[in-house]
C-alpha positions as a Markdown table, in Angstrom:
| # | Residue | x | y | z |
|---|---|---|---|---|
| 1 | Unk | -7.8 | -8.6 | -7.8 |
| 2 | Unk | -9.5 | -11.0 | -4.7 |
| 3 | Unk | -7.6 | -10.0 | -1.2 |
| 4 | Unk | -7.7 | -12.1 | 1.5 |
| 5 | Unk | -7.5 | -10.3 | 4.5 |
| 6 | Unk | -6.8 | -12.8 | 7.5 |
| 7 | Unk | -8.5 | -11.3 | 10.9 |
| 8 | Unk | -10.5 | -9.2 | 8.7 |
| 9 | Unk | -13.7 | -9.9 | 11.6 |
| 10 | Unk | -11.8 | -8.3 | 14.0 |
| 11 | Unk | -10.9 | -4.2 | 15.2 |
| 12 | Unk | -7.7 | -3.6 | 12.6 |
| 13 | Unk | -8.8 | -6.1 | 10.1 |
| 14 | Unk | -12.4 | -4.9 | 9.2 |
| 15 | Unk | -11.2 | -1.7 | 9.0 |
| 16 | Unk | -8.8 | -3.0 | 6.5 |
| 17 | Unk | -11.8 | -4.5 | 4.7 |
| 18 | Unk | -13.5 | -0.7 | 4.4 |
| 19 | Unk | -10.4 | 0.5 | 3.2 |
| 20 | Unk | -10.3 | -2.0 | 0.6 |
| 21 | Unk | -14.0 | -2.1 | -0.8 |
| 22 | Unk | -13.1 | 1.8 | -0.7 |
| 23 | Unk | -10.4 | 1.8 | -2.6 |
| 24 | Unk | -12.7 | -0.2 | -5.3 |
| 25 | Unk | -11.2 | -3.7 | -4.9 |
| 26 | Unk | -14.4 | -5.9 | -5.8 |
| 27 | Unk | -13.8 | -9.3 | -4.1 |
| 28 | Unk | -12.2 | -8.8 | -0.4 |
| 29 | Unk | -12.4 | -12.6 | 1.2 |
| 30 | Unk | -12.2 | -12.8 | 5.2 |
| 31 | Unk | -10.6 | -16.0 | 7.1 |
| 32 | Unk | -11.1 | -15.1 | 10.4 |
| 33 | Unk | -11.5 | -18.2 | 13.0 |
| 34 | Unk | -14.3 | -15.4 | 15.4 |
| 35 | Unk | -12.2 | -15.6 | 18.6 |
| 36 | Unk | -11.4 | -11.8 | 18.8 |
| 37 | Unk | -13.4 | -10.9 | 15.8 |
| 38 | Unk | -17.4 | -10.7 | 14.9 |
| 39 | Unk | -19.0 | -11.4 | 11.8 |
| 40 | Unk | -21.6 | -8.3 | 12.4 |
| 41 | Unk | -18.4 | -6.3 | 11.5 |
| 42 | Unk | -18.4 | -7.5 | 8.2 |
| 43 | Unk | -20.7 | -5.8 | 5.0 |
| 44 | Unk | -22.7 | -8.1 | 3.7 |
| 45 | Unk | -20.9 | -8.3 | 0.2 |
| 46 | Unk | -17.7 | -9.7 | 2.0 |
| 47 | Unk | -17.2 | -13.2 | 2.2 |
| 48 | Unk | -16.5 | -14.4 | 5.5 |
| 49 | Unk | -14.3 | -18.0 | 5.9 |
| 50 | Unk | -14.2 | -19.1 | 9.3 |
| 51 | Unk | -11.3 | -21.0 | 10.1 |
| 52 | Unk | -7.8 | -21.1 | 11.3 |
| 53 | Unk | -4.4 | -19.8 | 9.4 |
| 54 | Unk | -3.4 | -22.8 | 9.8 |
| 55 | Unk | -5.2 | -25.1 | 8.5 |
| 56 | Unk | -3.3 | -25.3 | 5.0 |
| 57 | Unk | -6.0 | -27.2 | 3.1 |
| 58 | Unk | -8.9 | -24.6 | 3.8 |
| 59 | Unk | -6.7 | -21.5 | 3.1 |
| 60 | Unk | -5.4 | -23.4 | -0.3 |
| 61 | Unk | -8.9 | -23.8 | -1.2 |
| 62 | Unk | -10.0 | -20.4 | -0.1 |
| 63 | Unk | -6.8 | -19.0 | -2.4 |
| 64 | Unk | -7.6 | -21.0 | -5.3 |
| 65 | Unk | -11.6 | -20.2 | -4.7 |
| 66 | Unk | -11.6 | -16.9 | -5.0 |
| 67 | Unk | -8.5 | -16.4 | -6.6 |
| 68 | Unk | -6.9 | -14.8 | -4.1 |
| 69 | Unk | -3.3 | -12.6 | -5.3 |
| 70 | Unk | -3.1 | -10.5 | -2.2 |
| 71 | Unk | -3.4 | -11.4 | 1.4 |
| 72 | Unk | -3.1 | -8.6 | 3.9 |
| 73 | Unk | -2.2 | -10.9 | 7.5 |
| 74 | Unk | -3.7 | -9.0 | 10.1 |
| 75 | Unk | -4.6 | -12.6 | 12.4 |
| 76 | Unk | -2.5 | -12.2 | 15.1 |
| 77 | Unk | -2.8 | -12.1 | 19.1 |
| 78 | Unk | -2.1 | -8.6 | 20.5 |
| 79 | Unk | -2.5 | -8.4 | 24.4 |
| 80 | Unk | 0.6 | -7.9 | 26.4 |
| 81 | Unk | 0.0 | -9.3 | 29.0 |
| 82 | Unk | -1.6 | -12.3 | 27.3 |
| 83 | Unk | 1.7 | -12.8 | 26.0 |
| 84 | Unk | 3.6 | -12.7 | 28.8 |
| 85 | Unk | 1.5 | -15.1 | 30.6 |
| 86 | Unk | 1.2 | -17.6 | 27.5 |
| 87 | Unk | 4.5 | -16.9 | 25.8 |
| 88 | Unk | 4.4 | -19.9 | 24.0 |
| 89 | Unk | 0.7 | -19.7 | 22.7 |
| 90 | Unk | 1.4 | -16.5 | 21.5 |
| 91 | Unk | 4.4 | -18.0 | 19.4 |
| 92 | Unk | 2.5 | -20.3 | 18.4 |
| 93 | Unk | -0.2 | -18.0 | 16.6 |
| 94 | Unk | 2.1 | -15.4 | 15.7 |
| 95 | Unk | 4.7 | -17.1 | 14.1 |
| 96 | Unk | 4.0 | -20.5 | 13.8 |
| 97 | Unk | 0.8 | -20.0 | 12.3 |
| 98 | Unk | 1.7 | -16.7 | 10.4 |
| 99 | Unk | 4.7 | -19.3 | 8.9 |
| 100 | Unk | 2.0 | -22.0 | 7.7 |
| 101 | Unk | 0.0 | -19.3 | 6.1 |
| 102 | Unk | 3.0 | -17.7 | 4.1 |
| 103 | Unk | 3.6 | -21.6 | 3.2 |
| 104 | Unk | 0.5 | -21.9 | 2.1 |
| 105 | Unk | 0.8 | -18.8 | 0.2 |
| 106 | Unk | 3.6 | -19.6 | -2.0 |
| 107 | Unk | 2.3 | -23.0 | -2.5 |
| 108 | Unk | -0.9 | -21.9 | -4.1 |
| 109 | Unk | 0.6 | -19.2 | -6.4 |
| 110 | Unk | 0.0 | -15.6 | -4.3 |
| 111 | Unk | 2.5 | -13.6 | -6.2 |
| 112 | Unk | 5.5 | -12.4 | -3.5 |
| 113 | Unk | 4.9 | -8.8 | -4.1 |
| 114 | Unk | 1.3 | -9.2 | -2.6 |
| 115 | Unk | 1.9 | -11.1 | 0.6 |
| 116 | Unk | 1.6 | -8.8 | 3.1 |
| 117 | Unk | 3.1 | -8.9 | 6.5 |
| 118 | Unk | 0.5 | -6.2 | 8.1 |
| 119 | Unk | 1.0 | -5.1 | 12.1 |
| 120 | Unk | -1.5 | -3.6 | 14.5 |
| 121 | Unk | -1.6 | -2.6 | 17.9 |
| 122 | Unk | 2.0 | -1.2 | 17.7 |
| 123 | Unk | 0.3 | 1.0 | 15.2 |
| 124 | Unk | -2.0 | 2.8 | 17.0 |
| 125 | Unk | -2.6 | 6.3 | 17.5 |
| 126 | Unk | -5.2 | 9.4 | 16.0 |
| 127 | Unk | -3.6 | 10.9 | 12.6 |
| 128 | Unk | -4.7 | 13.0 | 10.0 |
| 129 | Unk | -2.7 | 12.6 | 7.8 |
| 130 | Unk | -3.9 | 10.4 | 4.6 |
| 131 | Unk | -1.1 | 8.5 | 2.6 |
| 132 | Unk | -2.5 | 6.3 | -0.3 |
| 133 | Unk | 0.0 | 5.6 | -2.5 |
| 134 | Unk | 1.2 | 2.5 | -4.2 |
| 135 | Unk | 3.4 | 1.3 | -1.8 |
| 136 | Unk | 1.1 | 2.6 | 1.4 |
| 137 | Unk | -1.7 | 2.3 | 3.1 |
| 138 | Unk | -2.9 | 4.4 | 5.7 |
| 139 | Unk | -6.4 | 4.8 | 7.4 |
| 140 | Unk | -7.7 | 6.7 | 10.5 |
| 141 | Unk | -9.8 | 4.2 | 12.0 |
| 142 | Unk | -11.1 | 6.2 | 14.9 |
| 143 | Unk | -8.2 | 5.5 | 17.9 |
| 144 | Unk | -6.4 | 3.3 | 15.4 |
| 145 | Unk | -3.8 | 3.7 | 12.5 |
| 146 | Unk | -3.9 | 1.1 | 9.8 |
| 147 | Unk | -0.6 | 0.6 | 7.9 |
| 148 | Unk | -0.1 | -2.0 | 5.3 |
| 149 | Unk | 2.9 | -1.6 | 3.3 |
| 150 | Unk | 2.5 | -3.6 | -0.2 |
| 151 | Unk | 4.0 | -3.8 | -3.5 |
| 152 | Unk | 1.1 | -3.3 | -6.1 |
| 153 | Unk | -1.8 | -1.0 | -6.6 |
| 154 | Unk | -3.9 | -1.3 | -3.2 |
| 155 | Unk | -4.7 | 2.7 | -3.1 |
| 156 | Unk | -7.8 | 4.6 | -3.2 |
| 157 | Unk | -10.4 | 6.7 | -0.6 |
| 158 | Unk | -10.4 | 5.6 | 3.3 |
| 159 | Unk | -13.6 | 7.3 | 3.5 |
| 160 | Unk | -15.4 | 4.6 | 5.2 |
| 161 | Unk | -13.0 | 3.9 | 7.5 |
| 162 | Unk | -12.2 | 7.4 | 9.0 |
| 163 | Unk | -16.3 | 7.8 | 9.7 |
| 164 | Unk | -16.9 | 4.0 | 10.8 |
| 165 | Unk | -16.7 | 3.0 | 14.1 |
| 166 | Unk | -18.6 | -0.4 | 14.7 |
| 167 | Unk | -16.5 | -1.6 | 17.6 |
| 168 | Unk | -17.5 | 1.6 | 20.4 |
């Protein structure tokens, strides 16, 4: 199974990426477009698209690429304040975009049980508690607590993600 992981450059998403290649999923593809992420935060076997959610032609042809049958979304603007003072810019990513993604999505074939509406800053918070099940995933990341709900088999060891800490 290829996942896409959209923001995957960035805090949330590359931990995401660990938690994946951890969990023994061979192919993890990142679209990312670099404006909050880096691509240093990325292991080298990961294959890093840079580019906008979107832009419907280059996520159809990343999909159909790589084969793509689950995308974790984690591309999305976070600051509070950013979003008071560009409401509509913040729309604009968030759901606008996130909408042209999930079009995109259905249009190239990603199965409905493995699109993945993944949140992050809300999220946050130290834990030790581990759930990996088929319906959850949950990582310490340092200061932050990954969740992705799915429907499918994304389970397996967080060991990576609980011991990395790349971004300070």
């Amino acid at each position: 199974m290829a996942v896409l992981v959209t923001g995957g450059a960035g805090y949330i998403g590359s931990h995401m990426v660990l938690a994946l290649l951890d969990a023994g999923h061979e192919e993890v593809v990142v679209l990312d477009d670099l404006s909050t992420g880096f691509d240093w935060a990325l292991p080298p076997e990961v294959k890093l698209v840079v580019g906008d959610i979107a832009d419907q032609g280059l996520v159809t042809q990343t999909i159909l690429q790589h084969r793509v049958d689950a995308i974790a979304h984690f591309a999305a603007k976070i600051v509070v304040p950013d979003s008071v003072s560009d409401p509509l810019g913040y729309y604009l990513n968030n759901t606008v975009k996130s909408r042209a993604l999930l079009e995109t999505a259905v249009a190239a074939g990603v199965p409905a049980s493995f699109r993945i509406a993944a949140h992050s800053a809300s999220v946050t918070g130290c834990t030790d508690r581990r759930e990996l099940r088929t319906s959850t995933i949950s990582a310490n990341c340092g200061s932050a607590l990954i969740s992705a709900s799915v429907t499918g088999r994304l389970s397996g060891s967080t060991a990576r993600t609980s011991t990395h800490s790349h971004f300070g």
